[in-house]
C-alpha cells in the first residue's frame, strides 16, 4: 500500500491510499493516522479511491482513528469509497462512526 499526505488549512490533512489495506499494511496506515489525530481538533480526509482491497485490520485502523479524532474535537472522513467499501461499512454498521463522501472536495467542504 502507498500512503501520501497533503496538508490543507485549517488543520486538515488528506491521506491518499493506494493498493491493498490488510494485515501487512495496516500498521503503516495506523502510524500515519496516529500522528495526524494527535493534533488538537484533527481533521483528516482519507481518500480510499485507490484501494483495491481492505480487510478487517484496515477497517479497525480507520474506526479507531476516527474515535480518537472525535475525542480530540475533530473527525476522520472517508472520501470516494468503492461500491464494495461502501457496502462493507454499511453492512458492519460503521457509517454511524465514519462519514463517507463521494470525493475529497465534498469531504473537505462540510
C-alpha positions as CSV (number, residue, x, y, z in Angstrom):
1,X,0.0,0.0,0.0
2,X,1.2,3.5,-0.8
3,X,0.3,6.4,1.5
4,X,0.7,10.1,0.8
5,X,-0.3,13.1,2.9
6,X,-1.2,16.6,1.9
7,X,-2.0,19.3,4.4
8,X,-4.8,21.8,3.9
9,X,-5.7,24.7,6.1
10,X,-7.2,24.9,8.7
11,X,-5.6,21.9,10.5
12,X,-6.8,19.4,7.8
13,X,-4.9,16.6,6.2
14,X,-5.7,14.5,3.2
15,X,-4.3,11.0,3.3
16,X,-4.3,9.2,0.0
17,X,-4.2,5.4,0.0
18,X,-3.3,3.2,-3.0
19,X,-3.2,-0.6,-3.2
20,X,-4.3,-3.1,-0.5
21,X,-5.1,-2.3,3.1
22,X,-4.6,-5.5,5.0
23,X,-2.9,-7.1,7.9
24,X,0.5,-6.4,6.4
25,X,-0.1,-2.8,5.5
26,X,-2.4,-1.7,8.3
27,X,0.5,-0.8,10.7
28,X,1.8,1.8,8.2
29,X,-1.6,3.4,8.0
30,X,-2.0,3.3,11.8
31,X,1.3,5.1,12.3
32,X,0.3,7.8,9.8
33,X,-3.2,8.3,11.2
34,X,-1.9,8.3,14.8
35,X,0.4,11.1,14.0
36,X,-2.4,13.1,12.4
37,X,-5.1,12.5,15.0
38,X,-2.9,13.5,17.9
39,X,-3.1,17.2,16.9
40,X,-5.8,19.4,18.6
41,X,-9.1,19.2,16.7
42,X,-7.7,17.0,13.9
43,X,-9.5,16.9,10.6
44,X,-8.4,14.0,8.3
45,X,-9.9,13.0,5.0
46,X,-8.8,9.5,3.9
47,X,-9.1,9.2,0.1
48,X,-9.8,5.5,-0.4
49,X,-10.5,5.7,-4.1
50,X,-7.2,3.9,-4.8
51,X,-7.8,0.9,-2.5
52,X,-8.3,-2.4,-4.3
53,X,-8.8,-4.4,-1.1
54,X,-9.5,-3.7,2.6
55,X,-9.7,-6.3,5.4
56,X,-10.8,-6.2,9.0
57,X,-7.5,-4.9,10.2
58,X,-7.8,-1.9,7.8
59,X,-11.3,-1.2,8.9
60,X,-10.2,-1.4,12.5
61,X,-7.5,1.2,12.0
62,X,-9.9,3.6,10.3
63,X,-12.6,3.3,13.0
64,X,-10.0,3.6,15.8
65,X,-8.5,6.8,14.3
66,X,-12.0,8.2,13.8
67,X,-12.8,7.6,17.5
68,X,-9.5,9.2,18.6
69,X,-10.1,12.3,16.4
70,X,-13.6,12.7,17.7
71,X,-12.3,12.6,21.3
72,X,-9.9,15.5,20.4
73,X,-12.7,17.5,18.9
74,X,-12.0,16.6,15.2
75,X,-13.0,14.0,12.7
76,X,-11.9,11.4,10.1
77,X,-13.8,11.2,6.9
78,X,-13.6,8.7,4.0
79,X,-13.6,10.0,0.5
80,X,-14.5,8.2,-2.7
81,X,-15.1,4.6,-1.3
82,X,-15.7,2.0,-3.9
83,X,-19.1,0.2,-4.0
84,X,-17.5,-2.7,-2.2
85,X,-16.2,-0.5,0.7
86,X,-19.5,1.4,0.9
87,X,-21.4,-1.9,1.3
88,X,-18.8,-3.2,3.7
89,X,-19.2,-0.2,6.0
90,X,-23.0,-0.2,5.7
91,X,-23.1,-4.0,6.5
92,X,-20.9,-3.5,9.5
93,X,-23.0,-0.6,10.7
94,X,-19.9,1.7,10.7
95,X,-21.4,4.6,8.7
96,X,-22.5,6.0,12.1
97,X,-18.8,6.2,13.1
98,X,-17.2,7.1,9.8
99,X,-18.7,9.7,7.4
100,X,-18.5,8.6,3.7
101,X,-18.2,11.3,1.0
102,X,-18.3,10.9,-2.8
103,X,-14.9,12.6,-3.2
104,X,-12.2,14.6,-1.4
105,X,-13.7,18.0,-2.3
106,X,-17.0,17.1,-0.7
107,X,-15.3,15.7,2.4
108,X,-13.3,19.0,2.8
109,X,-16.3,21.2,2.3
110,X,-18.5,20.1,5.2
